[in-house]
């Protein structure tokens, strides 16, 4: 029994490191390529695909105006990668640091897509190369996995483009354990899904205690600056998946969305449908860093 536990923990440690080191090659670029091809085919045929793209998720038609897709240009390749992000103000967004550089490949430009349920078609597009990665970001362990994107022009707020609120002073000590949260993204709905989907999706998740999350990962990945969600919902496995990186995890407070997490890591080997928790950058731990770059 002890031997099994040791191997289990060690396997997950390798699992997480692999995701971090090769995000763009293994996940971002292949997902972007499939989504772009699908959207172009849909545009040519004049039809819209409305299938889900987040594990256990539902379609999110203009429901989350703070969500922004990122089409990422990578050094050394003409292929694009993708991530998600959250609009914080008229010219600032927050995303995961590994969307900029994952230890293997680095980005040189971001195309920010706002007000659209699709990544390449529709919405408003803003190009920027200005990103501030947390100074203590560690791509080997997913720690401090947060970055701020600067836009060179202000976006105009509309019903489909609005910022999300950061936790206020009274919420900074809230762990949100037991709360029902929502994740939004362009990731797959199935680990074994062969074809990409093309519509923004969301999923309801339960925030769990970090001690439960550590059972599946490692103390190096799950720190006080990490927030985790359960991989099991009432209808079965739920969670973020390939392509959801950098996107928001949020709760509602008096019907107002509050950003509490940034999609960071999950299980690569066992997949998105194994009922394994997912890890996010805990926003309350980085409010000061965010505010330093907000204005």
Short mmCIF file of the C-alpha atoms (twelve columns), coordinates in Angstrom:
data_MODEL
# 
_entry.id   MODEL 
# 
loop_
_atom_site.group_PDB 
_atom_site.id 
_atom_site.type_symbol 
_atom_site.label_atom_id 
_atom_site.label_alt_id 
_atom_site.label_comp_id 
_atom_site.label_asym_id 
_atom_site.label_seq_id 
_atom_site.Cartn_x 
_atom_site.Cartn_y 
_atom_site.Cartn_z 
_atom_site.pdbx_PDB_model_num 
ATOM 1   C CA . UNK A 1   0.000   0.000  0.000   1 
ATOM 2   C CA . UNK A 2   2.760   2.470  0.885   1 
ATOM 3   C CA . UNK A 3   4.593   1.706  -2.330  1 
ATOM 4   C CA . UNK A 4   1.475   2.387  -4.384  1 
ATOM 5   C CA . UNK A 5   0.961   5.762  -2.723  1 
ATOM 6   C CA . UNK A 6   4.541   6.862  -3.336  1 
ATOM 7   C CA . UNK A 7   4.414   5.901  -7.000  1 
ATOM 8   C CA . UNK A 8   1.014   7.588  -7.369  1 
ATOM 9   C CA . UNK A 9   2.280   10.875 -5.962  1 
ATOM 10  C CA . UNK A 10  5.488   10.731 -7.988  1 
ATOM 11  C CA . UNK A 11  3.601   10.052 -11.182 1 
ATOM 12  C CA . UNK A 12  1.460   13.109 -10.707 1 
ATOM 13  C CA . UNK A 13  4.513   15.272 -10.095 1 
ATOM 14  C CA . UNK A 14  5.915   14.265 -13.487 1 
ATOM 15  C CA . UNK A 15  2.470   14.736 -15.010 1 
ATOM 16  C CA . UNK A 16  2.201   18.377 -13.924 1 
ATOM 17  C CA . UNK A 17  5.753   19.263 -14.941 1 
ATOM 18  C CA . UNK A 18  5.178   17.922 -18.447 1 
ATOM 19  C CA . UNK A 19  2.112   20.114 -18.902 1 
ATOM 20  C CA . UNK A 20  4.011   23.197 -17.772 1 
ATOM 21  C CA . UNK A 21  7.101   22.646 -19.915 1 
ATOM 22  C CA . UNK A 22  5.304   21.934 -23.185 1 
ATOM 23  C CA . UNK A 23  1.969   23.767 -22.999 1 
ATOM 24  C CA . UNK A 24  2.268   25.483 -26.385 1 
ATOM 25  C CA . UNK A 25  3.566   22.431 -28.263 1 
ATOM 26  C CA . UNK A 26  1.291   19.861 -26.643 1 
ATOM 27  C CA . UNK A 27  -1.882  21.846 -26.032 1 
ATOM 28  C CA . UNK A 28  -2.042  25.471 -27.176 1 
ATOM 29  C CA . UNK A 29  -0.866  25.122 -30.780 1 
ATOM 30  C CA . UNK A 30  -2.755  21.891 -31.655 1 
ATOM 31  C CA . UNK A 31  -5.962  23.259 -30.110 1 
ATOM 32  C CA . UNK A 32  -5.654  26.598 -31.919 1 
ATOM 33  C CA . UNK A 33  -5.030  24.862 -35.248 1 
ATOM 34  C CA . UNK A 34  -8.126  22.687 -34.892 1 
ATOM 35  C CA . UNK A 35  -10.366 25.535 -33.727 1 
ATOM 36  C CA . UNK A 36  -9.267  27.811 -36.576 1 
ATOM 37  C CA . UNK A 37  -9.874  25.104 -39.183 1 
ATOM 38  C CA . UNK A 38  -13.304 24.360 -37.743 1 
ATOM 39  C CA . UNK A 39  -14.332 28.022 -37.606 1 
ATOM 40  C CA . UNK A 40  -13.216 28.555 -41.198 1 
ATOM 41  C CA . UNK A 41  -15.214 25.510 -42.303 1 
ATOM 42  C CA . UNK A 42  -18.260 26.721 -40.413 1 
ATOM 43  C CA . UNK A 43  -17.938 30.185 -41.923 1 
ATOM 44  C CA . UNK A 44  -17.662 28.687 -45.405 1 
ATOM 45  C CA . UNK A 45  -20.718 26.492 -44.886 1 
ATOM 46  C CA . UNK A 46  -22.743 29.184 -43.179 1 
ATOM 47  C CA . UNK A 47  -23.467 27.033 -40.138 1 
ATOM 48  C CA . UNK A 48  -22.675 27.415 -36.459 1 
ATOM 49  C CA . UNK A 49  -21.401 24.608 -34.258 1 
ATOM 50  C CA . UNK A 50  -22.723 24.932 -30.692 1 
ATOM 51  C CA . UNK A 51  -21.170 21.886 -29.054 1 
ATOM 52  C CA . UNK A 52  -19.499 22.285 -25.673 1 
ATOM 53  C CA . UNK A 53  -15.767 22.604 -25.204 1 
ATOM 54  C CA . UNK A 54  -15.163 22.374 -21.471 1 
ATOM 55  C CA . UNK A 55  -15.576 19.121 -19.510 1 
ATOM 56  C CA . UNK A 56  -19.187 18.856 -18.312 1 
ATOM 57  C CA . UNK A 57  -19.768 22.364 -19.645 1 
ATOM 58  C CA . UNK A 58  -22.565 24.329 -21.250 1 
ATOM 59  C CA . UNK A 59  -22.489 26.973 -23.968 1 
ATOM 60  C CA . UNK A 60  -21.837 30.508 -22.767 1 
ATOM 61  C CA . UNK A 61  -23.435 32.821 -25.340 1 
ATOM 62  C CA . UNK A 62  -22.348 36.342 -24.334 1 
ATOM 63  C CA . UNK A 63  -22.848 35.367 -20.698 1 
ATOM 64  C CA . UNK A 64  -19.341 36.332 -19.617 1 
ATOM 65  C CA . UNK A 65  -18.372 39.683 -21.174 1 
ATOM 66  C CA . UNK A 66  -15.130 39.788 -19.178 1 
ATOM 67  C CA . UNK A 67  -13.730 36.680 -20.871 1 
ATOM 68  C CA . UNK A 68  -11.102 37.317 -23.549 1 
ATOM 69  C CA . UNK A 69  -9.578  34.746 -25.849 1 
ATOM 70  C CA . UNK A 70  -5.857  34.999 -26.615 1 
ATOM 71  C CA . UNK A 71  -4.461  34.033 -30.017 1 
ATOM 72  C CA . UNK A 72  -0.735  33.796 -29.333 1 
ATOM 73  C CA . UNK A 73  2.206   34.209 -31.719 1 
ATOM 74  C CA . UNK A 74  5.155   32.026 -30.695 1 
ATOM 75  C CA . UNK A 75  8.849   32.437 -31.469 1 
ATOM 76  C CA . UNK A 76  10.172  29.818 -33.876 1 
ATOM 77  C CA . UNK A 77  6.884   28.824 -35.496 1 
ATOM 78  C CA . UNK A 78  4.188   30.346 -37.684 1 
ATOM 79  C CA . UNK A 79  1.536   28.325 -35.853 1 
ATOM 80  C CA . UNK A 80  -0.618  30.098 -33.292 1 
ATOM 81  C CA . UNK A 81  -1.342  29.010 -29.729 1 
ATOM 82  C CA . UNK A 82  -4.344  29.897 -27.564 1 
ATOM 83  C CA . UNK A 83  -5.218  30.743 -23.970 1 
ATOM 84  C CA . UNK A 84  -7.938  32.533 -22.066 1 
ATOM 85  C CA . UNK A 85  -7.816  35.718 -19.993 1 
ATOM 86  C CA . UNK A 86  -10.040 38.092 -18.018 1 
ATOM 87  C CA . UNK A 87  -10.668 41.783 -18.670 1 
ATOM 88  C CA . UNK A 88  -9.928  43.835 -15.537 1 
ATOM 89  C CA . UNK A 89  -10.200 47.376 -16.901 1 
ATOM 90  C CA . UNK A 90  -10.423 49.188 -20.220 1 
ATOM 91  C CA . UNK A 91  -6.794  48.290 -21.006 1 
ATOM 92  C CA . UNK A 92  -5.651  45.518 -18.654 1 
ATOM 93  C CA . UNK A 93  -6.222  41.768 -18.627 1 
ATOM 94  C CA . UNK A 94  -4.968  38.957 -16.428 1 
ATOM 95  C CA . UNK A 95  -3.913  35.508 -17.639 1 
ATOM 96  C CA . UNK A 96  -1.586  32.641 -16.719 1 
ATOM 97  C CA . UNK A 97  2.154   33.264 -16.983 1 
ATOM 98  C CA . UNK A 98  2.659   29.961 -18.802 1 
ATOM 99  C CA . UNK A 99  0.599   31.388 -21.676 1 
ATOM 100 C CA . UNK A 100 3.564   33.723 -22.241 1 
ATOM 101 C CA . UNK A 101 6.390   31.240 -21.736 1 
ATOM 102 C CA . UNK A 102 6.097   27.629 -20.687 1 
ATOM 103 C CA . UNK A 103 9.758   26.745 -20.199 1 
ATOM 104 C CA . UNK A 104 10.052  25.528 -23.777 1 
ATOM 105 C CA . UNK A 105 8.478   28.183 -26.014 1 
ATOM 106 C CA . UNK A 106 7.854   31.918 -25.595 1 
ATOM 107 C CA . UNK A 107 5.262   34.309 -27.016 1 
ATOM 108 C CA . UNK A 108 6.032   37.567 -28.793 1 
ATOM 109 C CA . UNK A 109 2.509   38.823 -29.523 1 
ATOM 110 C CA . UNK A 110 -1.044  38.392 -28.244 1 
ATOM 111 C CA . UNK A 111 -4.256  38.973 -30.167 1 
ATOM 112 C CA . UNK A 112 -6.947  39.669 -27.580 1 
ATOM 113 C CA . UNK A 113 -10.464 38.644 -28.643 1 
ATOM 114 C CA . UNK A 114 -13.352 40.266 -26.758 1 
ATOM 115 C CA . UNK A 115 -17.120 40.054 -27.136 1 
ATOM 116 C CA . UNK A 116 -17.177 36.782 -29.038 1 
ATOM 117 C CA . UNK A 117 -18.102 33.170 -28.367 1 
ATOM 118 C CA . UNK A 118 -15.573 32.117 -30.982 1 
ATOM 119 C CA . UNK A 119 -11.801 32.507 -31.002 1 
ATOM 120 C CA . UNK A 120 -11.004 33.566 -34.562 1 
ATOM 121 C CA . UNK A 121 -14.318 34.813 -35.969 1 
ATOM 122 C CA . UNK A 122 -16.261 37.842 -34.737 1 
ATOM 123 C CA . UNK A 123 -15.790 40.067 -31.720 1 
ATOM 124 C CA . UNK A 124 -13.254 42.835 -31.227 1 
ATOM 125 C CA . UNK A 125 -9.566  42.115 -31.741 1 
ATOM 126 C CA . UNK A 126 -6.693  43.988 -30.067 1 
ATOM 127 C CA . UNK A 127 -3.016  43.200 -30.641 1 
ATOM 128 C CA . UNK A 128 -0.387  43.710 -27.946 1 
ATOM 129 C CA . UNK A 129 3.129   42.574 -27.138 1 
ATOM 130 C CA . UNK A 130 3.187   44.110 -23.672 1 
ATOM 131 C CA . UNK A 131 2.901   41.584 -20.865 1 
ATOM 132 C CA . UNK A 132 4.189   41.617 -17.289 1 
ATOM 133 C CA . UNK A 133 4.866   38.164 -15.865 1 
ATOM 134 C CA . UNK A 134 5.060   37.764 -12.088 1 
ATOM 135 C CA . UNK A 135 8.737   38.123 -11.106 1 
ATOM 136 C CA . UNK A 136 8.685   34.852 -9.152  1 
ATOM 137 C CA . UNK A 137 6.860   32.755 -11.721 1 
ATOM 138 C CA . UNK A 138 8.281   29.213 -11.726 1 
ATOM 139 C CA . UNK A 139 7.350   27.273 -14.845 1 
ATOM 140 C CA . UNK A 140 8.593   24.014 -13.318 1 
ATOM 141 C CA . UNK A 141 6.060   24.009 -10.489 1 
ATOM 142 C CA . UNK A 142 3.272   26.307 -11.719 1 
ATOM 143 C CA . UNK A 143 3.882   28.703 -8.829  1 
ATOM 144 C CA . UNK A 144 3.035   32.405 -9.241  1 
ATOM 145 C CA . UNK A 145 1.445   31.490 -12.582 1 
ATOM 146 C CA . UNK A 146 0.024   34.932 -13.347 1 
ATOM 147 C CA . UNK A 147 0.670   37.733 -15.834 1 
ATOM 148 C CA . UNK A 148 -0.873  41.088 -16.772 1 
ATOM 149 C CA . UNK A 149 -1.529  42.076 -20.384 1 
ATOM 150 C CA . UNK A 150 -1.475  45.745 -21.384 1 
ATOM 151 C CA . UNK A 151 -3.613  46.979 -24.280 1 
ATOM 152 C CA . UNK A 152 -2.364  49.957 -26.300 1 
ATOM 153 C CA . UNK A 153 -5.881  51.364 -26.598 1 
ATOM 154 C CA . UNK A 154 -8.920  51.405 -24.359 1 
ATOM 155 C CA . UNK A 155 -11.785 49.055 -25.108 1 
ATOM 156 C CA . UNK A 156 -15.324 50.413 -25.064 1 
ATOM 157 C CA . UNK A 157 -17.552 48.690 -22.541 1 
ATOM 158 C CA . UNK A 158 -20.773 47.230 -23.946 1 
ATOM 159 C CA . UNK A 159 -23.215 44.496 -22.991 1 
ATOM 160 C CA . UNK A 160 -20.727 41.938 -24.385 1 
ATOM 161 C CA . UNK A 161 -17.475 43.586 -23.206 1 
ATOM 162 C CA . UNK A 162 -17.192 44.361 -19.483 1 
ATOM 163 C CA . UNK A 163 -14.503 43.905 -16.802 1 
ATOM 164 C CA . UNK A 164 -14.737 41.479 -13.900 1 
ATOM 165 C CA . UNK A 165 -14.307 42.597 -10.299 1 
ATOM 166 C CA . UNK A 166 -11.326 41.605 -8.171  1 
ATOM 167 C CA . UNK A 167 -11.886 40.397 -4.587  1 
ATOM 168 C CA . UNK A 168 -12.404 43.326 -2.214  1 
ATOM 169 C CA . UNK A 169 -10.693 43.796 1.155   1 
ATOM 170 C CA . UNK A 170 -13.397 41.811 2.922   1 
ATOM 171 C CA . UNK A 171 -12.892 38.852 0.589   1 
ATOM 172 C CA . UNK A 172 -9.096  38.628 0.724   1 
ATOM 173 C CA . UNK A 173 -9.091  36.092 3.571   1 
ATOM 174 C CA . UNK A 174 -11.861 33.979 2.053   1 
ATOM 175 C CA . UNK A 175 -10.619 30.571 0.895   1 
ATOM 176 C CA . UNK A 176 -13.917 30.004 -0.963  1 
ATOM 177 C CA . UNK A 177 -13.798 26.316 0.055   1 
ATOM 178 C CA . UNK A 178 -17.211 24.759 -0.526  1 
ATOM 179 C CA . UNK A 179 -18.316 27.570 -2.816  1 
ATOM 180 C CA . UNK A 180 -19.814 26.906 -6.218  1 
ATOM 181 C CA . UNK A 181 -17.584 28.539 -8.839  1 
ATOM 182 C CA . UNK A 182 -17.680 28.812 -12.623 1 
ATOM 183 C CA . UNK A 183 -14.847 28.288 -15.101 1 
ATOM 184 C CA . UNK A 184 -15.011 29.624 -18.650 1 
ATOM 185 C CA . UNK A 185 -12.855 28.618 -21.590 1 
ATOM 186 C CA . UNK A 186 -12.256 27.283 -25.078 1 
ATOM 187 C CA . UNK A 187 -10.874 23.920 -23.931 1 
ATOM 188 C CA . UNK A 188 -12.043 20.473 -25.016 1 
ATOM 189 C CA . UNK A 189 -15.083 18.721 -23.609 1 
ATOM 190 C CA . UNK A 190 -13.395 15.335 -23.753 1 
ATOM 191 C CA . UNK A 191 -9.884  14.056 -23.180 1 
ATOM 192 C CA . UNK A 192 -10.320 11.728 -26.142 1 
ATOM 193 C CA . UNK A 193 -12.149 14.197 -28.370 1 
ATOM 194 C CA . UNK A 194 -10.649 14.063 -31.855 1 
ATOM 195 C CA . UNK A 195 -12.264 17.177 -33.287 1 
ATOM 196 C CA . UNK A 196 -11.973 20.678 -31.855 1 
ATOM 197 C CA . UNK A 197 -15.060 22.619 -30.811 1 
ATOM 198 C CA . UNK A 198 -15.499 26.272 -31.571 1 
ATOM 199 C CA . UNK A 199 -17.759 27.893 -28.978 1 
ATOM 200 C CA . UNK A 200 -16.968 29.364 -25.561 1 
ATOM 201 C CA . UNK A 201 -18.265 27.150 -22.757 1 
ATOM 202 C CA . UNK A 202 -18.620 27.191 -18.990 1 
ATOM 203 C CA . UNK A 203 -18.836 24.682 -16.172 1 
ATOM 204 C CA . UNK A 204 -19.880 24.823 -12.522 1 
ATOM 205 C CA . UNK A 205 -17.257 23.540 -10.078 1 
ATOM 206 C CA . UNK A 206 -16.871 23.199 -6.325  1 
ATOM 207 C CA . UNK A 207 -13.864 24.769 -4.635  1 
ATOM 208 C CA . UNK A 208 -12.068 22.228 -2.432  1 
ATOM 209 C CA . UNK A 209 -9.541  22.461 0.368   1 
ATOM 210 C CA . UNK A 210 -5.904  22.472 -0.731  1 
ATOM 211 C CA . UNK A 211 -5.213  19.494 1.524   1 
ATOM 212 C CA . UNK A 212 -7.503  17.429 -0.694  1 
ATOM 213 C CA . UNK A 213 -5.778  18.752 -3.813  1 
ATOM 214 C CA . UNK A 214 -2.327  17.800 -2.493  1 
ATOM 215 C CA . UNK A 215 -3.448  14.166 -2.412  1 
ATOM 216 C CA . UNK A 216 -3.349  14.222 -6.203  1 
ATOM 217 C CA . UNK A 217 -0.466  16.569 -6.867  1 
ATOM 218 C CA . UNK A 218 2.485   17.779 -4.793  1 
ATOM 219 C CA . UNK A 219 3.315   20.448 -2.232  1 
ATOM 220 C CA . UNK A 220 5.498   22.127 -4.876  1 
ATOM 221 C CA . UNK A 221 2.464   22.742 -7.093  1 
ATOM 222 C CA . UNK A 222 -0.304  23.161 -4.522  1 
ATOM 223 C CA . UNK A 223 0.716   26.044 -2.280  1 
ATOM 224 C CA . UNK A 224 -1.196  28.678 -0.328  1 
ATOM 225 C CA . UNK A 225 -1.283  30.652 -3.589  1 
ATOM 226 C CA . UNK A 226 -3.211  27.851 -5.327  1 
ATOM 227 C CA . UNK A 227 -6.961  27.306 -5.366  1 
ATOM 228 C CA . UNK A 228 -8.386  23.943 -6.449  1 
ATOM 229 C CA . UNK A 229 -11.718 22.643 -7.684  1 
ATOM 230 C CA . UNK A 230 -13.144 19.153 -7.452  1 
ATOM 231 C CA . UNK A 231 -13.062 16.969 -10.549 1 
ATOM 232 C CA . UNK A 232 -16.397 15.390 -9.658  1 
ATOM 233 C CA . UNK A 233 -19.800 16.992 -10.130 1 
ATOM 234 C CA . UNK A 234 -23.339 15.716 -9.573  1 
ATOM 235 C CA . UNK A 235 -23.465 14.364 -13.138 1 
ATOM 236 C CA . UNK A 236 -19.944 12.936 -13.202 1 
ATOM 237 C CA . UNK A 237 -16.467 14.270 -14.062 1 
ATOM 238 C CA . UNK A 238 -16.234 18.049 -14.523 1 
ATOM 239 C CA . UNK A 239 -13.413 20.531 -14.940 1 
ATOM 240 C CA . UNK A 240 -11.223 22.619 -17.154 1 
ATOM 241 C CA . UNK A 241 -9.327  20.936 -19.980 1 
ATOM 242 C CA . UNK A 242 -6.797  21.497 -22.762 1 
ATOM 243 C CA . UNK A 243 -7.099  25.054 -24.051 1 
ATOM 244 C CA . UNK A 244 -8.662  26.561 -20.904 1 
ATOM 245 C CA . UNK A 245 -5.342  27.883 -19.506 1 
ATOM 246 C CA . UNK A 246 -5.381  31.489 -18.330 1 
ATOM 247 C CA . UNK A 247 -9.162  31.688 -18.225 1 
ATOM 248 C CA . UNK A 248 -11.237 32.779 -15.224 1 
ATOM 249 C CA . UNK A 249 -12.580 30.910 -12.232 1 
ATOM 250 C CA . UNK A 250 -15.145 33.086 -10.483 1 
ATOM 251 C CA . UNK A 251 -17.974 33.165 -7.967  1 
ATOM 252 C CA . UNK A 252 -21.034 35.367 -7.714  1 
ATOM 253 C CA . UNK A 253 -21.417 37.775 -4.801  1 
ATOM 254 C CA . UNK A 254 -24.768 39.574 -4.832  1 
ATOM 255 C CA . UNK A 255 -25.107 38.582 -8.495  1 
ATOM 256 C CA . UNK A 256 -21.781 40.205 -9.315  1 
ATOM 257 C CA . UNK A 257 -18.977 37.983 -10.697 1 
ATOM 258 C CA . UNK A 258 -15.780 38.034 -8.632  1 
ATOM 259 C CA . UNK A 259 -12.528 36.626 -10.040 1 
ATOM 260 C CA . UNK A 260 -10.995 34.094 -7.633  1 
ATOM 261 C CA . UNK A 261 -8.777  31.940 -9.864  1 
ATOM 262 C CA . UNK A 262 -6.819  31.747 -13.116 1 
ATOM 263 C CA . UNK A 263 -6.769  28.348 -14.812 1 
ATOM 264 C CA . UNK A 264 -3.267  26.947 -14.302 1 
ATOM 265 C CA . UNK A 265 -2.868  23.156 -14.263 1 
ATOM 266 C CA . UNK A 266 -4.533  19.761 -14.348 1 
ATOM 267 C CA . UNK A 267 -3.664  16.145 -14.964 1 
ATOM 268 C CA . UNK A 268 -2.094  15.510 -18.351 1 
ATOM 269 C CA . UNK A 269 -1.685  11.736 -18.250 1 
ATOM 270 C CA . UNK A 270 -5.012  10.829 -16.658 1 
ATOM 271 C CA . UNK A 271 -6.905  13.430 -18.672 1 
ATOM 272 C CA . UNK A 272 -9.695  15.874 -17.987 1 
ATOM 273 C CA . UNK A 273 -12.422 13.314 -17.328 1 
ATOM 274 C CA . UNK A 274 -10.684 11.283 -14.620 1 
ATOM 275 C CA . UNK A 275 -12.366 13.184 -11.785 1 
ATOM 276 C CA . UNK A 276 -9.036  14.677 -10.680 1 
ATOM 277 C CA . UNK A 277 -8.954  18.227 -9.214  1 
ATOM 278 C CA . UNK A 278 -7.750  21.180 -11.265 1 
ATOM 279 C CA . UNK A 279 -5.414  23.908 -9.999  1 
ATOM 280 C CA . UNK A 280 -5.756  27.656 -10.401 1 
ATOM 281 C CA . UNK A 281 -3.700  30.666 -9.394  1 
ATOM 282 C CA . UNK A 282 -5.397  32.065 -6.272  1 
ATOM 283 C CA . UNK A 283 -6.296  35.665 -7.131  1 
ATOM 284 C CA . UNK A 284 -6.571  36.841 -3.516  1 
ATOM 285 C CA . UNK A 285 -2.855  36.072 -3.120  1 
ATOM 286 C CA . UNK A 286 -1.960  38.387 -5.997  1 
ATOM 287 C CA . UNK A 287 -4.297  41.366 -5.646  1 
ATOM 288 C CA . UNK A 288 -1.382  43.673 -4.787  1 
ATOM 289 C CA . UNK A 289 0.597   42.497 -7.831  1 
ATOM 290 C CA . UNK A 290 -2.437  43.007 -10.068 1 
ATOM 291 C CA . UNK A 291 -3.201  46.478 -8.715  1 
ATOM 292 C CA . UNK A 292 0.413   47.558 -9.263  1 
ATOM 293 C CA . UNK A 293 -0.200  47.106 -12.985 1 
ATOM 294 C CA . UNK A 294 -3.857  48.029 -13.195 1 
ATOM 295 C CA . UNK A 295 -3.569  51.789 -13.658 1 
# 
